[in-house]
mmCIF file of C-alpha atoms in Angstrom:
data_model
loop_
_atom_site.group_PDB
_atom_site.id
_atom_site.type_symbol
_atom_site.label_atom_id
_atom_site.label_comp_id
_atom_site.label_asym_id
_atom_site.label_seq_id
_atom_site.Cartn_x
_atom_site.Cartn_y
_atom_site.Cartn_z
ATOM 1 C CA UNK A 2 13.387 -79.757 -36.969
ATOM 2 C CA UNK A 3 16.801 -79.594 -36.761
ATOM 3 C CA UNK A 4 16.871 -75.811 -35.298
ATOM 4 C CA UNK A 5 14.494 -77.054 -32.665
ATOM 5 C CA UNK A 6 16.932 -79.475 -31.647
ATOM 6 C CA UNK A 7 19.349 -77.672 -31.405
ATOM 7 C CA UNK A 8 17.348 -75.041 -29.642
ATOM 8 C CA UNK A 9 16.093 -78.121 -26.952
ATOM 9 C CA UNK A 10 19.938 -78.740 -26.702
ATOM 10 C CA UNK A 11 20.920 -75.263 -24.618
ATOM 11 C CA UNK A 12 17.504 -75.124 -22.493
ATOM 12 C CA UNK A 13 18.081 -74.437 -18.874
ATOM 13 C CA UNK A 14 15.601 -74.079 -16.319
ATOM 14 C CA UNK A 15 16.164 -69.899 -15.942
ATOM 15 C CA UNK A 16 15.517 -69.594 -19.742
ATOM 16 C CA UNK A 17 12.996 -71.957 -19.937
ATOM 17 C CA UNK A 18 10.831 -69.520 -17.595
ATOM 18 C CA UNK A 19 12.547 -66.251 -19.297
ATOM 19 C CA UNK A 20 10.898 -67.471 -22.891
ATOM 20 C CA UNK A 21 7.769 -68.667 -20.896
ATOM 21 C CA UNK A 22 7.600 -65.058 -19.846
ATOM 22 C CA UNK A 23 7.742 -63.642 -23.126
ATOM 23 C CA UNK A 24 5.896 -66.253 -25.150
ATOM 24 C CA UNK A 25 2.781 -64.469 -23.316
ATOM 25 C CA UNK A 26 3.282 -61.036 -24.637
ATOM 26 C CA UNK A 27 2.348 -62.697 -27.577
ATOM 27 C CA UNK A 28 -1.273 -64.037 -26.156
ATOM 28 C CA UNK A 29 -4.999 -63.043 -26.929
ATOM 29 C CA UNK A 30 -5.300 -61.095 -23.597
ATOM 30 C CA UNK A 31 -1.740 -58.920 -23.740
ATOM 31 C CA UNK A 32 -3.463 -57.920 -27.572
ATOM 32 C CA UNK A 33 -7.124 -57.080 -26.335
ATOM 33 C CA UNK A 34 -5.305 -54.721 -23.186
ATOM 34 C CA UNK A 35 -2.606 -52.826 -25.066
ATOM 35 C CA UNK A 36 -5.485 -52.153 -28.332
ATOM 36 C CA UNK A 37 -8.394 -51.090 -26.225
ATOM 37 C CA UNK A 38 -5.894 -49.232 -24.014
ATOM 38 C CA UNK A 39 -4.626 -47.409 -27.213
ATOM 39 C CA UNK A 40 -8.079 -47.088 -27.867
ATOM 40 C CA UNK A 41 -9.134 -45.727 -24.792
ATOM 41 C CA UNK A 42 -6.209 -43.144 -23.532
ATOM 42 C CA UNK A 43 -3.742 -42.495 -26.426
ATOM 43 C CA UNK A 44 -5.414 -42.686 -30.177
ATOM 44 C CA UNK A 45 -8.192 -44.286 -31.324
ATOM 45 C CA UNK A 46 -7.174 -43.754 -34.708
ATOM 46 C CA UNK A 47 -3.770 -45.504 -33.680
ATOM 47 C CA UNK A 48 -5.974 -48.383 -31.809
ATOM 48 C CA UNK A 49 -8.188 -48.999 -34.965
ATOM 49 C CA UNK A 50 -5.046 -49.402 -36.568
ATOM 50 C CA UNK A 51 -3.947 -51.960 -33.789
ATOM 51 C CA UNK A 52 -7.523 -54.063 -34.224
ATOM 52 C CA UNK A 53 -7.319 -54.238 -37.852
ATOM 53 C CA UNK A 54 -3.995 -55.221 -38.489
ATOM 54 C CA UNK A 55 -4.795 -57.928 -35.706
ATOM 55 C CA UNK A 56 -8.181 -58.669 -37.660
ATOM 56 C CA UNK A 57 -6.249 -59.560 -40.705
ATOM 57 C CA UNK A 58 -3.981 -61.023 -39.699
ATOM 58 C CA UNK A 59 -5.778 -63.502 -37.240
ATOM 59 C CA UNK A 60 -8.291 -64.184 -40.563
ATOM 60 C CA UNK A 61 -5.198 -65.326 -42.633
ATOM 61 C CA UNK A 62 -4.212 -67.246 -39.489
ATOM 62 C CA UNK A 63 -7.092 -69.243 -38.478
ATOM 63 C CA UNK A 64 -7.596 -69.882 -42.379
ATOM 64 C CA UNK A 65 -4.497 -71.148 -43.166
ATOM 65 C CA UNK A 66 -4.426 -73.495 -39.690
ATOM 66 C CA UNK A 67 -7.820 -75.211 -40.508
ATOM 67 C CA UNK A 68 -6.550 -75.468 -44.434
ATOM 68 C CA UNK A 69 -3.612 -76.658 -44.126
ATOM 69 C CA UNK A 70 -3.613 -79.058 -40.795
ATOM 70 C CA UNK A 71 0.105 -79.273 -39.868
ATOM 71 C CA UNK A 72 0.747 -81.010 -36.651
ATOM 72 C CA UNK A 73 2.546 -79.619 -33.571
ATOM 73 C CA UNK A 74 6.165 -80.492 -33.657
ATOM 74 C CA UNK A 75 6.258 -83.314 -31.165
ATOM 75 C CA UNK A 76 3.443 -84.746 -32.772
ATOM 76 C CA UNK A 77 5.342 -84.983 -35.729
ATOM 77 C CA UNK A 78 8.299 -86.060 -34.196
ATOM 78 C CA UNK A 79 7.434 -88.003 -31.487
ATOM 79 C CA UNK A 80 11.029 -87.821 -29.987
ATOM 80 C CA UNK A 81 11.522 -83.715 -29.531
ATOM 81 C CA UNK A 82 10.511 -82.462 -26.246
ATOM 82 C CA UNK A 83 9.079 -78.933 -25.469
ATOM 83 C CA UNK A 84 8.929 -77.085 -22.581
ATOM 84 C CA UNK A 85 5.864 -78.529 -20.333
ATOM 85 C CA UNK A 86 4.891 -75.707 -19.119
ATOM 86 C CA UNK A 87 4.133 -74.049 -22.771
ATOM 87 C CA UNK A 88 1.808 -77.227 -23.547
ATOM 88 C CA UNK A 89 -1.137 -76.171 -21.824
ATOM 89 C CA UNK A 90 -1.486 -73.114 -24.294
ATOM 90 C CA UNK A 91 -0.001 -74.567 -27.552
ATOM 91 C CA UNK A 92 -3.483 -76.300 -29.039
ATOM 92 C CA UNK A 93 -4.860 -76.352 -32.195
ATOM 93 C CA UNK A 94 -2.527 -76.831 -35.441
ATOM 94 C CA UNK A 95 0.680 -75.430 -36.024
ATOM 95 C CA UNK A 96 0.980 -73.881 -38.826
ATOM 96 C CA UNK A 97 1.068 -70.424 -38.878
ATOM 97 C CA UNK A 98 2.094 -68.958 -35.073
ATOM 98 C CA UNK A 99 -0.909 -67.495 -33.569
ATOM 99 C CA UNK A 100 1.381 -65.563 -31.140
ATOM 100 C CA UNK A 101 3.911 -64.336 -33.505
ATOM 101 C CA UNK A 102 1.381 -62.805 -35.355
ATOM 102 C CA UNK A 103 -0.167 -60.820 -32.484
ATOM 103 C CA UNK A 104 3.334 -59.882 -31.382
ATOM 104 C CA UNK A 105 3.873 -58.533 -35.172
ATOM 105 C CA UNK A 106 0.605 -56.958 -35.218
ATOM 106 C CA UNK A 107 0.604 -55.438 -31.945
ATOM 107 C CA UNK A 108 4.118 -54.312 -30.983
ATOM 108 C CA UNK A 109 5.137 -54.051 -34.774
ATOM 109 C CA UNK A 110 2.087 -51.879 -35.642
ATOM 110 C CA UNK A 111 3.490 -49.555 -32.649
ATOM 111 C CA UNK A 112 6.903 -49.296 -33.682
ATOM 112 C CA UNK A 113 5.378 -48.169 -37.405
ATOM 113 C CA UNK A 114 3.035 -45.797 -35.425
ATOM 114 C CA UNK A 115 6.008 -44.008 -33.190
ATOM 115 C CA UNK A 116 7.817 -41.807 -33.912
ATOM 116 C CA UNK A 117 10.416 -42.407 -30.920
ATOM 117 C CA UNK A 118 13.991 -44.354 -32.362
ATOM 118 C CA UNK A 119 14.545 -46.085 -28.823
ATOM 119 C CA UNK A 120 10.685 -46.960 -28.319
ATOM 120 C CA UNK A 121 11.103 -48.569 -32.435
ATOM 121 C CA UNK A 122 13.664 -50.520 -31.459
ATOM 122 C CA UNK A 123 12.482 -51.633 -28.412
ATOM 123 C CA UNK A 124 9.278 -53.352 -29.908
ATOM 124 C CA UNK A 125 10.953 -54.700 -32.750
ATOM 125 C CA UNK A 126 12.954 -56.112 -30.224
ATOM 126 C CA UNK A 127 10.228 -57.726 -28.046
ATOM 127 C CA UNK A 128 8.632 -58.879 -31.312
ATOM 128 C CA UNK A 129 11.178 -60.600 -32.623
ATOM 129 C CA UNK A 130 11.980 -62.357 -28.983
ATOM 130 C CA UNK A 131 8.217 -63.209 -29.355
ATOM 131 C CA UNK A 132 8.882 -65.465 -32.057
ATOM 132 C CA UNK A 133 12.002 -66.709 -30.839
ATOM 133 C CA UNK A 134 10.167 -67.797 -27.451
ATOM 134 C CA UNK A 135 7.445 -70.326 -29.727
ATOM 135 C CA UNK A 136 10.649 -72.009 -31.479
ATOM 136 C CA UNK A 137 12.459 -71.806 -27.723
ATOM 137 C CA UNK A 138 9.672 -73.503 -26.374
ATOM 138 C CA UNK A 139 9.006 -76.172 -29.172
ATOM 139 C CA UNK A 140 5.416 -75.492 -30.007
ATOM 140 C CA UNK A 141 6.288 -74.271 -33.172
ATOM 141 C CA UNK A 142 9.195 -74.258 -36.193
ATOM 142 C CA UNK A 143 10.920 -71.866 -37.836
ATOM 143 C CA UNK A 144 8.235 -72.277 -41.093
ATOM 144 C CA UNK A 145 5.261 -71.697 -38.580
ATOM 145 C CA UNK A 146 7.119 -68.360 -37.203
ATOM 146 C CA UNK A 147 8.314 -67.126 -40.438
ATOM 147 C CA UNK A 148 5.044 -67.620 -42.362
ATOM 148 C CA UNK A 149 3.244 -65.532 -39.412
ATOM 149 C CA UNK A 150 5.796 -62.856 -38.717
ATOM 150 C CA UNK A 151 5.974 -62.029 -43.317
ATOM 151 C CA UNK A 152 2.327 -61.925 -43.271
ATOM 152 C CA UNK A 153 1.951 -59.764 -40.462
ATOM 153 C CA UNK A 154 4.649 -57.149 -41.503
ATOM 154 C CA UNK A 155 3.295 -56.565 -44.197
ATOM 155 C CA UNK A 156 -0.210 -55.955 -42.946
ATOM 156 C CA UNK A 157 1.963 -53.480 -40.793
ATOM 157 C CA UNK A 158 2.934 -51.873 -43.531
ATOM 158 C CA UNK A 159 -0.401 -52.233 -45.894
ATOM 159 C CA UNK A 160 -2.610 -50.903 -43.100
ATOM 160 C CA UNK A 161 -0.730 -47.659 -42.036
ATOM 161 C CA UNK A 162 -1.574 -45.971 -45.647
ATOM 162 C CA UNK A 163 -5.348 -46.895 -45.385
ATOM 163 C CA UNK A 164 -5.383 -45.281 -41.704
ATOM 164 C CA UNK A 165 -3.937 -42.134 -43.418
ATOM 165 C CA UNK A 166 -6.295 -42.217 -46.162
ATOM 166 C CA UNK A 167 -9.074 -42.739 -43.230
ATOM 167 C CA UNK A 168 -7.905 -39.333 -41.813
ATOM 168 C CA UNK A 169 -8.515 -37.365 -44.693
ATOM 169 C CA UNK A 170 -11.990 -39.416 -45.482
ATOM 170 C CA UNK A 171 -13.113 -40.801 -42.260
ATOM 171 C CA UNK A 172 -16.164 -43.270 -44.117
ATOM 172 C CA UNK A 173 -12.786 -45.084 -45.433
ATOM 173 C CA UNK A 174 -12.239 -46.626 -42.258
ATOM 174 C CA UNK A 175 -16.279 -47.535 -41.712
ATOM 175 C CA UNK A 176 -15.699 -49.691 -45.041
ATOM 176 C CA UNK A 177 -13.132 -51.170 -44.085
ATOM 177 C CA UNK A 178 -14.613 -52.388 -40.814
ATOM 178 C CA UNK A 179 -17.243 -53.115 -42.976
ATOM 179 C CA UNK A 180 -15.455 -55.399 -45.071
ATOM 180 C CA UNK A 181 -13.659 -56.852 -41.784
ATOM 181 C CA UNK A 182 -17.383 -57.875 -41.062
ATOM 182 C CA UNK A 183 -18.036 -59.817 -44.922
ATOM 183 C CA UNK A 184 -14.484 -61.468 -44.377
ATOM 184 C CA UNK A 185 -14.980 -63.099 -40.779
ATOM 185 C CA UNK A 186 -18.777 -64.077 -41.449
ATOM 186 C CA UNK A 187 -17.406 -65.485 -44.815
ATOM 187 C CA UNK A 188 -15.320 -67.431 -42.753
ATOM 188 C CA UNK A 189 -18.057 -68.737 -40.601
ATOM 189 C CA UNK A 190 -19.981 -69.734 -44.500
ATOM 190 C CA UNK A 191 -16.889 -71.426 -45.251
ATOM 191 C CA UNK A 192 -16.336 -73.703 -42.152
ATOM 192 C CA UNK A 193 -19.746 -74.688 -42.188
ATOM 193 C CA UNK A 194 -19.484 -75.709 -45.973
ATOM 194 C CA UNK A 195 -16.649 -77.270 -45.115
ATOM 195 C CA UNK A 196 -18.017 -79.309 -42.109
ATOM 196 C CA UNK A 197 -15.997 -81.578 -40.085
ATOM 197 C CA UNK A 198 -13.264 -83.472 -42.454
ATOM 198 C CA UNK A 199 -11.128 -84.880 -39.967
ATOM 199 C CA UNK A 200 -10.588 -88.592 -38.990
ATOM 200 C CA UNK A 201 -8.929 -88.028 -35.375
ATOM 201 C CA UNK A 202 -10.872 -86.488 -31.958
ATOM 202 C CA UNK A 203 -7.723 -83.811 -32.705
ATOM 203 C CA UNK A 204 -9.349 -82.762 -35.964
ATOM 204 C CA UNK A 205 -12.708 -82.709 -34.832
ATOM 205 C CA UNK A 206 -11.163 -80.405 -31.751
ATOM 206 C CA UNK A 207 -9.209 -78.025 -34.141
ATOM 207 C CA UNK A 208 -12.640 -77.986 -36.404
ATOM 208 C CA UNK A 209 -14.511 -76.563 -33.478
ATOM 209 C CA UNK A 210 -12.047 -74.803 -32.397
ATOM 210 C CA UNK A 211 -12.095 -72.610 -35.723
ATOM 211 C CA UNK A 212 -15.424 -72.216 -35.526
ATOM 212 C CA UNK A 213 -15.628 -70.632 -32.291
ATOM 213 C CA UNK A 214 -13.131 -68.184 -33.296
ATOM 214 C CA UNK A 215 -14.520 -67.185 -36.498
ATOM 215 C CA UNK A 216 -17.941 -66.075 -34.828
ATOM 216 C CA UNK A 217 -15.548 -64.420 -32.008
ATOM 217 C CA UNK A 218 -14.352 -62.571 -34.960
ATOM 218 C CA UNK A 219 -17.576 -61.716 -36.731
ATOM 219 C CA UNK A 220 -19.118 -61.097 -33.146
ATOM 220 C CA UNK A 221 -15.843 -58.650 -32.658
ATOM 221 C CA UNK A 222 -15.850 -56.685 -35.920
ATOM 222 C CA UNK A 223 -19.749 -56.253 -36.228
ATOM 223 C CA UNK A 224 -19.232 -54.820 -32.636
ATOM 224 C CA UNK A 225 -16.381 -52.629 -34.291
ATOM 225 C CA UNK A 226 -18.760 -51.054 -36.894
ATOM 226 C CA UNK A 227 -21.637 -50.446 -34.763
ATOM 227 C CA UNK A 228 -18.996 -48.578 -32.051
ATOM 228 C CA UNK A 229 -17.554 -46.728 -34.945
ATOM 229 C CA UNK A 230 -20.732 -45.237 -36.489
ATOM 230 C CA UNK A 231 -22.267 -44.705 -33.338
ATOM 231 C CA UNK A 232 -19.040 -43.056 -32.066
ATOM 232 C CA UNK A 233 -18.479 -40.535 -35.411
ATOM 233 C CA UNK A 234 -22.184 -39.475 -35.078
ATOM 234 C CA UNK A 235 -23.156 -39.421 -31.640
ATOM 235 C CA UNK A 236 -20.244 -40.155 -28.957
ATOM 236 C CA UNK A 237 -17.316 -38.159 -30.314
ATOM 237 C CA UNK A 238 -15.443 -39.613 -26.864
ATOM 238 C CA UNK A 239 -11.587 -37.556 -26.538
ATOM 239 C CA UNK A 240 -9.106 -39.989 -25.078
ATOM 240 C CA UNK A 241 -7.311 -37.252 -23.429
ATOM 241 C CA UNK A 242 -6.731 -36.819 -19.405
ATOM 242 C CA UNK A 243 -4.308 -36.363 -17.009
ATOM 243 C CA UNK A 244 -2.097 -39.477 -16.208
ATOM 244 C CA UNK A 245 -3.860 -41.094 -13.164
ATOM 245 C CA UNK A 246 -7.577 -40.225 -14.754
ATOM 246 C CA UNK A 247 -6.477 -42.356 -17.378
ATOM 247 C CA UNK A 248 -5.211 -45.262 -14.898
ATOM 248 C CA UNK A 249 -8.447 -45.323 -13.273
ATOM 249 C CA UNK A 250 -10.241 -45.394 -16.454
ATOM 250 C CA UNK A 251 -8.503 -48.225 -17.396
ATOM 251 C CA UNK A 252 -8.550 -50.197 -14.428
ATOM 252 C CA UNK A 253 -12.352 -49.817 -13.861
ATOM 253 C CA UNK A 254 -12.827 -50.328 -17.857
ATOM 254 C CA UNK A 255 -10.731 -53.190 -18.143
ATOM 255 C CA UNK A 256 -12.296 -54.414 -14.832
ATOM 256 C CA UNK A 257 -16.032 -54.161 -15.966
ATOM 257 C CA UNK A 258 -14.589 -55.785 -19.883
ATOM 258 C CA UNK A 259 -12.791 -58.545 -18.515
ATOM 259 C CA UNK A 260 -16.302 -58.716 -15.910
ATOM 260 C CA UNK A 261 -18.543 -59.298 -19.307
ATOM 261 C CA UNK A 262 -16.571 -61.457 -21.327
ATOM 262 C CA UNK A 263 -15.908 -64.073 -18.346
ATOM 263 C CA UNK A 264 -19.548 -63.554 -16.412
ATOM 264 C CA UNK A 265 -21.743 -63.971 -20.055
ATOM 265 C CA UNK A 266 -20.193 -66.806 -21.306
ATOM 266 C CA UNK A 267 -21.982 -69.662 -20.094
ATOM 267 C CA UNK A 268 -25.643 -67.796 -19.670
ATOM 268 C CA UNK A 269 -25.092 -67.270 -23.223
ATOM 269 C CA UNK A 270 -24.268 -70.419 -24.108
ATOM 270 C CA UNK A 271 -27.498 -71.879 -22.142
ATOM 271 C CA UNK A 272 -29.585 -69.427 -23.824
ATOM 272 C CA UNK A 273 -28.372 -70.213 -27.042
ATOM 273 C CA UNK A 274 -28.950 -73.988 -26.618
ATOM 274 C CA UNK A 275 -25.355 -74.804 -25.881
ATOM 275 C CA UNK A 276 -24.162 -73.314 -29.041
ATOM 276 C CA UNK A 277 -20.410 -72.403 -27.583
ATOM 277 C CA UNK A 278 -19.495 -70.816 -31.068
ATOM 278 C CA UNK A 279 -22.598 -68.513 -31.432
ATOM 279 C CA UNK A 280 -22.753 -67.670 -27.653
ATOM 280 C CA UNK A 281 -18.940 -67.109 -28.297
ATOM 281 C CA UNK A 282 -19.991 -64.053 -31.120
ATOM 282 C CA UNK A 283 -22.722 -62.904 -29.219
ATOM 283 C CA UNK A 284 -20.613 -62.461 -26.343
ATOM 284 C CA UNK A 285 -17.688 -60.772 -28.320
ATOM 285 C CA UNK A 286 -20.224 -58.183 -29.884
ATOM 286 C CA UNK A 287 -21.339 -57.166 -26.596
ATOM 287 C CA UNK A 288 -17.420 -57.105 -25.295
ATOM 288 C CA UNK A 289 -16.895 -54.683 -28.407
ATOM 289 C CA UNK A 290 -19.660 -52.831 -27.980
ATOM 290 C CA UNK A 291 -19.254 -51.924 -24.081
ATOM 291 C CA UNK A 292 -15.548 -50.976 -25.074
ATOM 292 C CA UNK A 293 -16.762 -48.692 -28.195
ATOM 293 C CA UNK A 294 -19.329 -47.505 -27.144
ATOM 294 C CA UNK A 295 -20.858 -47.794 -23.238
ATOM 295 C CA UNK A 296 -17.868 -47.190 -21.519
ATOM 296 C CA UNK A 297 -16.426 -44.075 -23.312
ATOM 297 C CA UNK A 298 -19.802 -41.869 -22.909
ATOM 298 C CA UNK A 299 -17.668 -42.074 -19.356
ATOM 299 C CA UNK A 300 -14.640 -40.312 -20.724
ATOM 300 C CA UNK A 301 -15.958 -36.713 -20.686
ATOM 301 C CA UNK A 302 -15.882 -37.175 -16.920
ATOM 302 C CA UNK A 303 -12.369 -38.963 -16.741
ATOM 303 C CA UNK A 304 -11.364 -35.772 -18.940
ATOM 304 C CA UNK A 305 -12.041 -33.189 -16.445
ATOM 305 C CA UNK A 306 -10.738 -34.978 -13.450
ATOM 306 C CA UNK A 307 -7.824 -32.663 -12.170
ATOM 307 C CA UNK A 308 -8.579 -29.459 -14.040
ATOM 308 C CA UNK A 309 -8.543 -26.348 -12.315
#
């Protein structure tokens, strides 16, 4: 704690919204855009890449959280103060950084993708100011950060070979989606082995909690596989148009994405007997699957906008 005290010592009210700036480049949503937009307009080799580093990591995360059950650090320390307006977003356990490691995986999976020196250093950069912001903030410590930002390197850097290998022999990368699928609805088996151990409402919320996201992420990555063998054998979409096809493609995509996952969620979860963690995968799927494969049978179109 004593870095996060010292950290709470030189907060002012310019860098406490600066980091509170940041700290979101790190969140769910700035993940989902800058993969699917990868995805969509610039590689989807490179955005596969993206989504299963993410995958991983995420896995590791939400496995260690509900294993190990480390407090936030003003719950253990009742006298350290964070920054209020980061409270509203820091739930769950602490231990490891959910943000850090989508910062890691998503702008450090870039910087190992480019080839561009300033464009490397500039999303190392941002990564590592990522996981400054959490400590900054005080919704996590340095073990949290560290833990998240080793891990996630060195899926980085485990993950980039496996892509290569999925160039030469592109059924590589179906098994590994594949096994992305047996890992997150593994998961699932092993939460609901587990069943609810704690002895606070906070326990009970962090239980559910991982149980929502593990069908999110069995709901995602079965999406995943379906997109990718539908997409080798019958889509074949290009991601290649010029520069504002590609910004309406993504504005109207992301539009009609954002559209599903908010407008299904609680039909599904009243059709599914109020089963938020099912509805949750069901929805997730069907997220995936629009993003894999409805929307790109669109692309052909977006393609020849502005040829002569």
């Amino acid at each position: 704690m004593g870095l996060l005290y010292a950290l709470e010592s030189i907060r002012t009210p310019v860098l406490d919204k600066i980091m509170s700036v940041i700290t979101l480049l790190g969140g769910e949503l700035f993940f989902m855009v800058i993969a699917v937009a990868v995805f969509w307009c610039v590689s989807k080799r490179e955005g596969y890449y993206l989504m299963i580093v993410g995958f991983f990591g995420t896995v590791i995360n939400q496995f260690l959280k509900i294993l190990c059950c480390v407090p936030r650090p003003w719950v253990k320390d009742p006298g350290f103060t964070i920054v209020e307006s980061a409270r509203a977003e820091a739930t769950g356990y602490s231990f490891p950084s959910g943000h850090t490691q989508n910062a890691v995986a998503t702008y450090g999976g870039m910087a190992r993708y480019t080839n561009k020196t300033w464009l490397r250093v500039l999303l190392i950069v941002l990564t590592v100011l990522v996981a400054f912001s959490r400590m900054y903030l005080g919704v996590h410590t340095p073990l949290d950060v560290g833990v998240s930002f080793v891990v996630a390197a060195a899926l980085v850097m485990l993950v980039y070979p496996l892509m290569e290998e999925a160039d030469r022999r592109p059924a590589v990368l179906t098994r590994t989606i594949a096994v992305m699928v047996v890992c997150s609805g593994a998961f699932v088996g092993y939460l609901y082995l587990r069943g609810d151990t704690g002895v606070t409402a906070e326990d009970t919320a962090n239980y559910v909690s991982a149980m929502e996201n593990a069908w999110k992420l069995t709901g995602a990555t079965l999406g995943m596989l379906i997109a990718n063998i539908a997409d080798r054998k019958y889509v074949r979409f290009e991601t290649q148009a010029v520069w504002w096809a590609q910004l309406i493609k993504l504005a109207v995509g992301f539009g009609l994405l954002l559209a599903i996952r908010a407008g299904l969620k609680a039909p599904l979860i009243a059709l599914l007997g109020g089963s938020a963690a099912i509805a949750g995968g069901v929805r997730y799927l069907l997220v995936v699957l629009f993003a894999g494969c409805v929307w790109p049978l669109t692309f052909w179109w977006f393609g020849r906008l502005g040829r002569r």
